[in-house]
Short mmCIF file of C-alpha atoms and ligand atoms in Angstrom, two decimals:
data_model
loop_
_atom_site.label_atom_id
_atom_site.label_comp_id
_atom_site.label_asym_id
_atom_site.label_seq_id
_atom_site.Cartn_x
_atom_site.Cartn_y
_atom_site.Cartn_z
CA MET A 1 19.43 20.81 -17.43
CA ASN A 2 19.00 17.25 -17.57
CA TYR A 3 15.98 15.15 -18.50
CA ILE A 4 14.74 14.04 -14.42
CA GLU A 5 15.23 17.72 -13.59
CA ASP A 6 13.57 18.95 -16.33
CA ILE A 7 10.52 16.89 -15.85
CA LEU A 8 10.51 17.62 -11.91
CA GLU A 9 10.51 21.52 -12.54
CA LYS A 10 7.60 21.18 -14.82
CA LEU A 11 5.36 19.12 -12.46
CA GLN A 12 6.68 21.33 -9.84
CA THR A 13 4.84 24.40 -11.52
CA LYS A 14 1.81 22.42 -12.90
CA TYR A 15 0.94 20.38 -9.49
CA ALA A 16 2.45 22.86 -6.67
CA ASN A 17 -0.97 22.25 -4.98
CA GLU A 18 -0.35 18.22 -4.95
CA PRO A 19 2.58 17.70 -2.63
CA GLU A 20 2.19 13.96 -1.73
CA PHE A 21 2.30 13.40 -5.60
CA LEU A 22 5.11 15.36 -5.89
CA GLN A 23 6.80 13.90 -3.03
CA ALA A 24 6.11 10.32 -4.67
CA VAL A 25 7.75 11.47 -8.33
CA LYS A 26 10.46 12.89 -6.91
CA GLU A 27 11.59 10.01 -4.72
CA VAL A 28 11.67 7.87 -7.70
CA LEU A 29 12.74 10.00 -10.29
CA ALA A 30 15.74 11.05 -8.16
CA SER A 31 16.72 7.38 -7.65
CA LEU A 32 16.85 6.59 -11.45
CA LYS A 33 19.65 8.88 -12.33
CA ASP A 34 22.21 6.29 -13.46
CA VAL A 35 19.50 4.12 -15.09
CA ILE A 36 18.22 7.07 -17.42
CA SER A 37 21.38 8.62 -18.52
CA LYS A 38 22.58 5.52 -19.59
CA ASN A 39 19.54 5.40 -22.08
CA GLU A 40 18.62 9.19 -21.94
CA GLU A 41 18.02 9.54 -25.85
CA LEU A 42 15.80 6.70 -26.00
CA TYR A 43 13.76 7.47 -23.07
CA ARG A 44 13.60 11.28 -24.36
CA LYS A 45 12.26 10.12 -27.58
CA ASN A 46 9.68 8.21 -26.54
CA ALA A 47 8.63 10.88 -23.72
CA ILE A 48 8.89 8.09 -21.28
CA LEU A 49 9.10 10.12 -18.21
CA GLU A 50 6.41 12.41 -19.40
CA ARG A 51 4.11 9.38 -19.93
CA LEU A 52 5.34 7.70 -16.68
CA VAL A 53 4.16 10.79 -14.45
CA SER A 54 0.96 11.02 -16.10
CA PRO A 55 -2.01 8.99 -15.95
CA ASP A 56 -3.91 7.32 -18.39
CA ARG A 57 -7.42 8.72 -17.30
CA ILE A 58 -8.68 10.17 -13.91
CA ILE A 59 -12.23 9.25 -13.46
CA SER A 60 -14.06 11.55 -11.01
CA PHE A 61 -17.92 11.35 -9.89
CA ARG A 62 -20.61 12.55 -7.47
CA VAL A 63 -21.58 9.72 -4.84
CA PRO A 64 -24.98 10.59 -3.36
CA TRP A 65 -26.31 8.37 -0.36
CA TYR A 66 -29.18 8.64 2.10
CA ASP A 67 -27.90 8.48 5.73
CA ASP A 68 -30.21 6.38 8.77
CA CYS A 69 -32.08 9.77 9.51
CA GLY A 70 -33.08 10.17 5.73
CA ASN A 71 -30.58 13.00 5.06
CA LEU A 72 -29.08 13.15 1.48
CA ASN A 73 -25.12 12.91 1.73
CA ILE A 74 -22.62 13.71 -1.24
CA ASN A 75 -19.18 12.94 -1.43
CA MET A 76 -16.69 12.58 -4.53
CA GLY A 77 -15.54 9.42 -5.87
CA TYR A 78 -12.66 8.76 -7.96
CA ARG A 79 -10.46 5.83 -9.75
CA ILE A 80 -7.31 6.60 -11.53
CA GLN A 81 -5.90 3.99 -14.20
CA TRP A 82 -2.38 5.00 -13.95
CA ASN A 83 -0.69 2.63 -16.67
CA ASN A 84 -1.36 -0.84 -17.92
CA ALA A 85 1.66 -1.48 -20.08
CA ILE A 86 1.94 -4.70 -18.17
CA GLY A 87 -1.52 -5.69 -17.20
CA PRO A 88 -5.08 -4.67 -16.40
CA TYR A 89 -4.95 -1.84 -13.98
CA LYS A 90 -4.88 -2.90 -10.28
CA GLY A 91 -4.84 -1.27 -6.97
CA GLY A 92 -6.98 -0.22 -4.10
CA LEU A 93 -10.11 1.65 -2.98
CA ARG A 94 -9.43 4.10 -0.49
CA LEU A 95 -12.15 5.36 1.69
CA HIS A 96 -11.15 8.36 4.37
CA PRO A 97 -12.00 12.08 4.78
CA THR A 98 -8.43 12.98 3.71
CA VAL A 99 -8.65 11.60 0.04
CA ASN A 100 -8.35 13.84 -2.68
CA GLN A 101 -6.83 13.91 -6.23
CA SER A 102 -2.83 14.24 -4.95
CA ILE A 103 -3.21 11.53 -2.79
CA LEU A 104 -4.60 9.04 -5.19
CA LYS A 105 -2.20 10.15 -7.85
CA PHE A 106 0.66 9.46 -5.64
CA LEU A 107 -0.81 5.64 -4.78
CA ALA A 108 -1.69 5.15 -8.13
CA PHE A 109 1.82 6.46 -9.47
CA GLU A 110 3.46 4.00 -7.00
CA GLN A 111 1.14 1.29 -7.46
CA THR A 112 2.61 1.12 -11.14
CA PHE A 113 5.91 0.12 -9.91
CA LYS A 114 4.69 -1.98 -6.90
CA ASN A 115 2.93 -4.39 -9.42
CA SER A 116 5.86 -4.40 -11.67
CA LEU A 117 7.87 -5.70 -8.58
CA THR A 118 5.69 -8.64 -8.03
CA GLY A 119 6.75 -10.21 -11.23
CA LEU A 120 2.69 -10.71 -12.20
CA PRO A 121 0.84 -8.92 -15.20
CA ILE A 122 -0.85 -6.34 -13.48
CA GLY A 123 -0.73 -2.38 -14.23
CA GLY A 124 -1.24 0.26 -11.51
CA GLY A 125 -4.30 2.12 -10.38
CA LYS A 126 -5.80 3.62 -7.28
CA GLY A 127 -9.45 5.15 -6.28
CA GLY A 128 -11.40 5.68 -3.52
CA SER A 129 -13.69 8.73 -1.86
CA ASP A 130 -13.57 11.40 1.05
CA PHE A 131 -16.15 9.25 2.58
CA GLU A 132 -15.57 8.91 6.17
CA PRO A 133 -16.61 5.27 7.17
CA LYS A 134 -16.30 5.78 10.95
CA GLY A 135 -19.26 5.61 13.07
CA LYS A 136 -21.43 4.93 10.15
CA SER A 137 -23.76 2.39 10.38
CA ASP A 138 -24.21 -0.91 8.57
CA ARG A 139 -26.67 0.39 6.24
CA GLU A 140 -24.92 3.59 5.65
CA ILE A 141 -21.71 1.81 4.69
CA MET A 142 -24.00 -0.49 2.06
CA ALA A 143 -25.82 2.63 0.59
CA PHE A 144 -22.43 4.58 0.03
CA CYS A 145 -20.71 1.46 -1.43
CA GLN A 146 -23.80 0.87 -3.70
CA SER A 147 -23.83 4.38 -4.80
CA PHE A 148 -20.34 4.33 -5.23
CA MET A 149 -20.23 1.22 -7.85
CA LEU A 150 -23.38 2.44 -9.43
CA GLU A 151 -20.84 5.12 -11.18
CA LEU A 152 -17.81 2.62 -10.95
CA TYR A 153 -18.96 0.01 -12.64
CA LYS A 154 -18.61 1.64 -16.02
CA TYR A 155 -14.81 1.70 -15.86
CA ILE A 156 -13.64 -1.66 -14.58
CA GLY A 157 -13.61 -5.37 -15.57
CA PRO A 158 -11.60 -8.20 -14.83
CA ASN A 159 -9.52 -7.59 -17.96
CA VAL A 160 -9.92 -3.67 -17.64
CA ASP A 161 -9.32 -2.80 -13.97
CA VAL A 162 -9.63 -4.59 -10.66
CA PRO A 163 -9.78 -2.97 -7.45
CA ALA A 164 -9.24 -3.83 -4.29
CA GLY A 165 -9.19 -2.65 -0.57
CA ASP A 166 -7.18 -0.35 1.20
CA ILE A 167 -7.78 2.31 4.36
CA GLY A 168 -11.41 2.13 5.11
CA VAL A 169 -12.02 -0.81 2.56
CA GLY A 170 -11.94 -4.28 3.98
CA ALA A 171 -14.04 -7.82 3.53
CA ARG A 172 -17.43 -5.79 4.27
CA GLU A 173 -17.01 -2.88 1.87
CA ILE A 174 -15.66 -5.47 -0.99
CA GLY A 175 -18.72 -7.43 -0.27
CA TYR A 176 -21.10 -4.49 -0.78
CA LEU A 177 -19.40 -3.41 -3.99
CA TYR A 178 -19.37 -6.89 -5.26
CA GLY A 179 -22.97 -7.55 -4.71
CA GLN A 180 -23.83 -4.36 -6.43
CA TYR A 181 -21.38 -5.09 -9.59
CA LYS A 182 -23.31 -8.45 -9.90
CA ARG A 183 -26.58 -6.84 -9.67
CA ILE A 184 -26.04 -4.08 -12.32
CA THR A 185 -24.01 -6.26 -14.71
CA ASN A 186 -25.69 -9.58 -14.01
CA SER A 187 -22.30 -11.16 -14.46
CA TYR A 188 -20.27 -13.11 -11.70
CA GLU A 189 -16.65 -12.40 -12.50
CA GLY A 190 -13.27 -11.46 -10.78
CA VAL A 191 -13.73 -7.74 -10.98
CA LEU A 192 -12.91 -6.95 -7.59
CA THR A 193 -10.17 -8.80 -5.14
CA GLY A 194 -10.19 -8.94 -1.25
CA LYS A 195 -13.58 -10.87 -1.79
CA GLY A 196 -15.12 -13.23 1.10
CA LEU A 197 -13.83 -16.93 0.63
CA THR A 198 -17.61 -18.05 0.34
CA TYR A 199 -17.59 -16.02 -3.10
CA GLY A 200 -14.28 -16.09 -4.80
CA GLY A 201 -11.94 -14.72 -2.24
CA SER A 202 -8.51 -16.29 -1.75
CA LEU A 203 -7.14 -17.73 1.39
CA ILE A 204 -4.23 -15.68 3.12
CA ARG A 205 -5.69 -12.41 1.07
CA LYS A 206 -6.61 -10.65 4.09
CA GLU A 207 -3.04 -11.78 5.68
CA ALA A 208 -0.98 -10.94 2.90
CA THR A 209 0.52 -7.26 2.92
CA GLY A 210 1.53 -8.21 6.70
CA TYR A 211 2.92 -11.39 6.11
CA GLY A 212 4.44 -10.30 2.80
CA LEU A 213 5.82 -7.37 4.82
CA LEU A 214 7.69 -9.86 7.45
CA TYR A 215 8.83 -12.56 4.46
CA ILE A 216 10.66 -9.63 2.67
CA THR A 217 12.22 -8.23 6.32
CA ASP A 218 13.45 -11.53 7.01
CA LYS A 219 14.64 -12.17 3.39
CA MET A 220 16.71 -8.91 3.79
CA LEU A 221 17.97 -9.29 7.50
CA LYS A 222 19.24 -12.75 6.40
CA SER A 223 21.08 -11.40 3.34
CA ASN A 224 22.63 -8.86 5.77
CA GLY A 225 23.54 -11.65 8.12
CA LEU A 226 20.90 -10.74 10.89
CA SER A 227 17.52 -12.26 11.83
CA LEU A 228 13.98 -11.65 12.96
CA LYS A 229 14.49 -14.21 16.19
CA ASP A 230 14.43 -12.03 19.37
CA LYS A 231 14.18 -8.57 17.83
CA THR A 232 12.10 -5.79 19.20
CA ILE A 233 9.67 -4.60 16.68
CA CYS A 234 7.92 -1.21 16.64
CA VAL A 235 4.82 -1.11 14.50
CA SER A 236 2.54 1.83 13.82
CA GLY A 237 -1.15 1.31 12.50
CA ALA A 238 -3.94 -1.05 14.00
CA GLY A 239 -5.48 -2.08 10.71
CA ASN A 240 -5.20 -4.65 8.16
CA VAL A 241 -1.47 -4.62 7.26
CA ALA A 242 -0.30 -3.91 11.14
CA ILE A 243 -2.28 -6.76 12.70
CA TYR A 244 -1.15 -9.48 10.35
CA ALA A 245 2.58 -8.04 10.21
CA ILE A 246 2.38 -8.37 14.09
CA GLU A 247 0.79 -11.88 13.80
CA LYS A 248 3.69 -13.25 11.31
CA ALA A 249 6.38 -10.99 13.39
CA ILE A 250 5.42 -12.97 16.35
CA GLU A 251 5.61 -16.24 14.49
CA LEU A 252 8.86 -15.91 13.32
CA GLY A 253 10.29 -14.92 16.80
CA ALA A 254 10.04 -11.33 17.41
CA LYS A 255 8.52 -9.15 20.07
CA VAL A 256 6.22 -6.51 18.69
CA VAL A 257 6.03 -3.93 21.42
CA THR A 258 3.76 -0.95 19.85
CA CYS A 259 0.68 -0.28 17.52
CA SER A 260 -1.45 2.81 17.00
CA ASP A 261 -4.28 4.28 15.67
CA SER A 262 -5.54 7.72 14.60
CA THR A 263 -6.09 8.89 18.05
CA GLY A 264 -3.32 7.20 20.13
CA TRP A 265 -0.95 4.41 20.31
CA ILE A 266 -0.14 1.47 22.70
CA TYR A 267 3.37 0.60 24.79
CA ASP A 268 3.08 -2.96 25.69
CA PRO A 269 6.65 -4.18 27.02
CA ASP A 270 5.24 -7.62 27.27
CA GLY A 271 4.54 -7.64 23.65
CA ILE A 272 1.36 -7.12 21.91
CA ASP A 273 -1.85 -9.39 22.72
CA LEU A 274 -2.59 -10.32 19.21
CA GLU A 275 -5.95 -11.99 19.99
CA LEU A 276 -7.05 -9.01 22.13
CA LEU A 277 -6.02 -6.54 19.60
CA LYS A 278 -7.96 -8.51 17.04
CA ASN A 279 -10.88 -8.50 18.92
CA VAL A 280 -10.87 -4.61 19.78
CA LYS A 281 -10.33 -3.79 16.07
CA GLU A 282 -11.76 -6.43 14.14
CA VAL A 283 -14.83 -7.59 15.96
CA LYS A 284 -15.38 -4.18 17.95
CA ARG A 285 -14.17 -2.11 15.77
CA ALA A 286 -13.18 0.28 18.93
CA ARG A 287 -10.37 2.53 19.84
CA LEU A 288 -6.80 1.32 21.36
CA THR A 289 -7.98 2.59 24.30
CA GLU A 290 -10.01 -0.48 25.07
CA TYR A 291 -7.09 -2.41 24.53
CA ALA A 292 -5.37 -0.70 27.50
CA LYS A 293 -8.22 -1.23 29.55
CA ILE A 294 -7.71 -5.02 29.31
CA ARG A 295 -4.02 -5.40 29.23
CA GLU A 296 -2.40 -4.82 32.78
CA ASN A 297 1.22 -3.62 31.87
CA SER A 298 -0.08 -1.84 28.65
CA VAL A 299 0.45 1.96 28.42
CA TYR A 300 -2.05 3.88 26.22
CA HIS A 301 -0.60 7.49 24.56
CA GLU A 302 -2.90 10.39 23.05
CA GLY A 303 -1.45 11.07 19.61
CA LYS A 304 1.91 10.22 18.13
CA GLY A 305 5.07 8.74 19.46
CA VAL A 306 5.31 5.03 18.53
CA TRP A 307 9.06 5.78 16.93
CA SER A 308 10.27 6.97 20.34
CA VAL A 309 10.35 3.70 21.66
CA LYS A 310 13.28 1.59 21.44
CA CYS A 311 13.56 -1.15 18.97
CA ASP A 312 15.57 -2.93 16.42
CA ILE A 313 12.92 -2.87 13.62
CA ALA A 314 10.38 -0.41 12.76
CA LEU A 315 7.28 -1.32 10.62
CA PRO A 316 5.27 1.68 9.67
CA CYS A 317 1.88 0.42 8.70
CA ALA A 318 -0.72 3.09 9.08
CA THR A 319 -0.66 5.78 6.50
CA GLN A 320 1.57 8.23 4.14
CA ASN A 321 4.12 10.59 6.24
CA GLU A 322 3.79 9.21 9.64
CA LEU A 323 7.82 8.63 10.11
CA LEU A 324 9.35 12.38 10.08
CA LEU A 325 12.81 13.26 10.02
CA ASP A 326 12.59 13.75 14.00
CA ASP A 327 11.21 10.08 14.34
CA ALA A 328 14.11 9.09 12.42
CA LYS A 329 16.44 10.64 14.56
CA MET A 330 15.13 8.66 17.29
CA LEU A 331 15.10 5.64 16.00
CA VAL A 332 19.00 6.23 14.97
CA ALA A 333 19.65 7.10 18.20
CA ASN A 334 18.13 4.18 20.00
CA GLY A 335 20.28 1.77 17.60
CA CYS A 336 17.38 0.68 15.02
CA LEU A 337 18.96 -1.82 12.57
CA ALA A 338 15.86 -1.75 9.96
CA VAL A 339 12.81 0.19 8.87
CA CYS A 340 10.63 -1.94 6.08
CA GLU A 341 7.30 -0.04 5.09
CA GLY A 342 4.16 -1.68 5.51
CA ALA A 343 2.10 1.36 4.72
CA ASN A 344 2.52 3.39 1.23
CA MET A 345 4.88 6.09 1.72
CA PRO A 346 5.15 6.48 5.72
CA THR A 347 8.40 7.73 5.48
CA SER A 348 9.18 11.46 4.56
CA LEU A 349 12.08 11.92 2.14
CA GLU A 350 14.01 13.84 4.85
CA ALA A 351 13.71 10.98 7.10
CA THR A 352 14.18 8.11 4.30
CA LYS A 353 17.90 9.89 3.55
CA TYR A 354 18.78 10.40 7.12
CA LEU A 355 17.80 6.68 7.83
CA GLN A 356 20.24 5.88 4.78
CA GLU A 357 23.02 7.96 5.69
CA ASN A 358 22.92 6.44 9.36
CA ASN A 359 22.92 2.95 7.64
CA VAL A 360 19.75 2.00 8.59
CA LEU A 361 18.71 -0.94 6.20
CA PHE A 362 15.33 0.46 4.60
CA ILE A 363 13.03 -1.20 2.21
CA PRO A 364 10.37 1.05 0.70
CA GLY A 365 6.67 0.33 0.83
CA LYS A 366 6.33 -0.53 -3.20
CA ALA A 367 8.50 -3.61 -2.19
CA ALA A 368 7.85 -4.34 1.20
CA ASN A 369 3.90 -4.20 1.02
CA ALA A 370 3.55 -5.73 -2.54
CA GLY A 371 2.32 -9.05 -1.18
CA GLY A 372 -1.30 -7.51 -0.86
CA VAL A 373 -1.78 -6.62 -4.57
CA ALA A 374 0.54 -9.91 -5.32
CA THR A 375 -2.27 -12.13 -3.46
CA SER A 376 -4.83 -10.26 -5.36
CA ALA A 377 -3.10 -11.23 -8.44
CA LEU A 378 -3.54 -14.89 -7.22
CA GLU A 379 -7.20 -14.18 -6.22
CA MET A 380 -7.67 -13.17 -10.07
CA SER A 381 -5.72 -16.38 -11.16
CA GLN A 382 -8.10 -18.59 -8.91
CA ASN A 383 -11.08 -16.89 -10.34
CA SER A 384 -10.05 -17.28 -14.13
CA LEU A 385 -9.59 -21.04 -13.58
CA ARG A 386 -12.64 -21.36 -11.32
CA LEU A 387 -10.61 -23.09 -8.43
CA SER A 388 -9.35 -22.36 -4.99
CA TRP A 389 -5.80 -22.75 -3.86
CA THR A 390 -5.12 -24.10 -0.62
CA LYS A 391 -3.91 -21.81 2.41
CA GLU A 392 -0.37 -23.33 2.36
CA GLU A 393 -0.32 -23.05 -1.69
CA VAL A 394 -1.13 -19.42 -1.33
CA ASP A 395 1.24 -18.39 1.52
CA GLU A 396 3.96 -20.45 -0.16
CA ARG A 397 3.71 -18.28 -3.55
CA LEU A 398 3.31 -15.24 -1.47
CA LYS A 399 6.64 -15.97 0.44
CA THR A 400 8.43 -16.54 -3.14
CA ILE A 401 7.15 -13.60 -4.71
CA MET A 402 8.37 -11.44 -1.79
CA GLU A 403 11.95 -13.21 -1.49
CA ASN A 404 12.21 -12.72 -5.25
CA ILE A 405 11.49 -8.76 -4.91
CA PHE A 406 14.29 -8.70 -2.62
CA ILE A 407 16.42 -10.94 -4.86
CA GLN A 408 15.68 -8.26 -8.14
CA ILE A 409 15.97 -5.37 -5.88
CA GLU A 410 19.61 -6.75 -4.61
CA ASN A 411 20.61 -7.47 -8.18
CA ALA A 412 19.78 -4.08 -9.45
CA CYS A 413 21.74 -2.50 -6.89
CA GLN A 414 24.63 -5.10 -7.72
CA GLU A 415 24.54 -4.07 -11.66
CA TYR A 416 23.94 -0.15 -10.91
CA ASN A 417 26.53 -0.05 -7.89
CA LEU A 418 24.02 1.24 -5.55
CA GLY A 419 25.44 -0.46 -2.56
CA LYS A 420 22.39 -0.90 -0.03
CA ASN A 421 20.31 1.65 -1.26
CA TYR A 422 17.22 -0.35 -1.58
CA VAL A 423 15.14 2.61 -2.41
CA SER A 424 17.13 2.96 -5.77
CA GLY A 425 17.21 -0.89 -6.45
CA ALA A 426 13.28 -1.17 -6.05
CA ASN A 427 12.40 1.91 -8.59
CA THR A 428 15.63 0.56 -10.73
CA ALA A 429 14.35 -2.83 -10.90
CA ALA A 430 10.28 -1.77 -11.58
CA PHE A 431 11.08 0.90 -13.98
CA LEU A 432 13.08 -1.06 -16.17
CA LYS A 433 10.22 -3.72 -17.11
CA VAL A 434 7.39 -0.85 -17.26
CA VAL A 435 9.52 1.15 -19.71
CA ASP A 436 10.43 -1.65 -21.79
CA ALA A 437 7.02 -2.73 -22.11
CA MET A 438 5.70 0.75 -22.90
CA ILE A 439 8.39 1.08 -25.67
CA SER A 440 7.63 -2.55 -27.22
CA GLN A 441 3.81 -1.12 -27.30
CA GLY A 442 4.90 2.05 -29.34
CA VAL A 443 2.90 5.43 -28.39
P1 NDP B 501 -6.80 0.10 7.56
O1 NDP B 501 -7.72 1.11 7.39
O2 NDP B 501 -7.15 -1.40 7.90
O3 NDP B 501 -5.87 0.26 8.65
C1 NDP B 501 -5.38 1.46 8.82
C2 NDP B 501 -4.68 2.09 10.28
O4 NDP B 501 -3.91 3.21 10.27
C3 NDP B 501 -5.59 1.76 11.31
O5 NDP B 501 -5.13 1.65 12.48
C4 NDP B 501 -6.17 3.40 11.21
O6 NDP B 501 -6.49 4.12 12.77
C5 NDP B 501 -4.62 4.14 11.15
N1 NDP B 501 -4.61 5.47 10.23
C6 NDP B 501 -5.32 5.70 9.07
N2 NDP B 501 -4.98 6.90 8.68
C7 NDP B 501 -4.26 7.55 9.77
C8 NDP B 501 -4.03 8.70 10.08
N3 NDP B 501 -3.96 9.62 9.34
N4 NDP B 501 -3.19 9.03 11.08
C9 NDP B 501 -2.72 7.94 12.06
N5 NDP B 501 -3.40 6.85 11.92
C10 NDP B 501 -4.11 6.48 10.89
O7 NDP B 501 -5.72 0.31 6.30
P2 NDP B 501 -4.63 -0.97 5.72
O8 NDP B 501 -4.21 -1.35 7.04
O9 NDP B 501 -5.30 -1.57 4.49
O10 NDP B 501 -3.81 0.28 5.09
C11 NDP B 501 -2.62 0.98 5.87
C12 NDP B 501 -1.56 1.15 5.06
O11 NDP B 501 -0.47 0.32 4.14
C13 NDP B 501 -1.95 2.19 4.12
O12 NDP B 501 -1.16 3.12 3.72
C14 NDP B 501 -2.43 1.74 2.60
O13 NDP B 501 -2.28 2.40 1.59
C15 NDP B 501 -1.10 0.51 2.67
N6 NDP B 501 -1.52 -0.61 2.27
C16 NDP B 501 -2.28 -1.69 2.21
C17 NDP B 501 -2.58 -2.87 1.57
C18 NDP B 501 -3.47 -3.83 1.83
O14 NDP B 501 -3.65 -5.10 1.51
N7 NDP B 501 -4.53 -3.75 2.81
C19 NDP B 501 -1.46 -3.28 0.73
C20 NDP B 501 -0.62 -2.38 0.40
C21 NDP B 501 -0.32 -1.20 1.15
P3 NDP B 501 -7.80 4.16 12.90
O15 NDP B 501 -8.20 2.49 13.54
O16 NDP B 501 -8.33 4.85 13.82
O17 NDP B 501 -8.79 4.08 11.27
#
């Protein structure tokens, strides 16, 4: 049995109840066969794979908070510090009822590779809670965030671990978390990113993941003799990533005809009305049914269905495993040219394989959505320097980072004869950097 098979078999037995984590590890390790076999002895001697697939630590804690009726509620909170070989742990906090250890482990593992690709000095981590923010009042959100930080603050710091937003955590939640950290520690430091602009946040951070997704998509299309101009795009999700992906796609001359939320999806043949979408989702925090009520030609459907719409490019921007084999078949049948992941692991392993076999250009989330964490790292730099860069300056740096990520992927593809397998290219480039740092620092 080779090294990779050996590790996968052990993980399968030990973590059979953690499907998302196993899925993420399988995707990465399967794509590293060539690079690992070249140096198998060295990697075995340093137990590189054993160390890469296990976190430095998993912190879990109880989060008690009072709701508006005076009832005491209990949630679980987590922070997973995966790997700090190349910098302090860095990764978002997710608030969603589905949050569990398997999901956070997959996200923290992926984050380690993603952060490596950015070229910035940040390690991998992730955290969150099974708290459901939907339907809660501002006061309840604040009560939860304050209680969550009362435990979390012990384990984070600007040079230790710097959390940020993810699903269910935007500017409002980061504000409450930061206020509580400051109150407990009496220090004003860049311990969280995604902060508001009046207290240490970076311009473009809110837009960064969506913008970055389009920058790398554009670069990849150009490298394949294509362009975004006049392309039809299907986007899923209607949150932070989706909204700013739509904004940049429109700016670059494409037409986006779909978006979705956790209850249904919109088909808008005239192209998504961005201002209306922002008003429904960012201001009113309402369902997409509100969009369809106002926008005449748009149609709202319950459930899932975004990938049944004919498009040139698909950008899944909602959540994990939202683009499955049947969806991939529909995309291929409809002539889709490219799939670039705005969300983390939105495409299942089978769907990814099918898309690649059918020559659909595919960029995995760890590369395509790295713009968010990259700009978070730029926020950390600005906090350390105690100054703020202009919107143009941050945007330019973001664009350069995204283009460099694609160049790294292409170089790895060339060096290891991976063709246009950008999944393997991204994993290889990210792996080599982290592993070099791990070996240099000893056990
Ligand atoms: P948001 O909470 O802002 O938006 C998530 C969107 O996806 C919402 O429209 C939500 O619907 C929908 N959604 C969430 N869960 C499900 C589900 N189980 N089924 C169907 N739809 C769902 O999150 P983000 O936009 O920040 O994150 C989206 C994805 O991007 C996640 O995978 C995240 O990990 C990844 N990501 C985010 C980054 C960031 O900077 N924010 C950076 C890198 C990756 P509803 O409106 O009903 O809640």
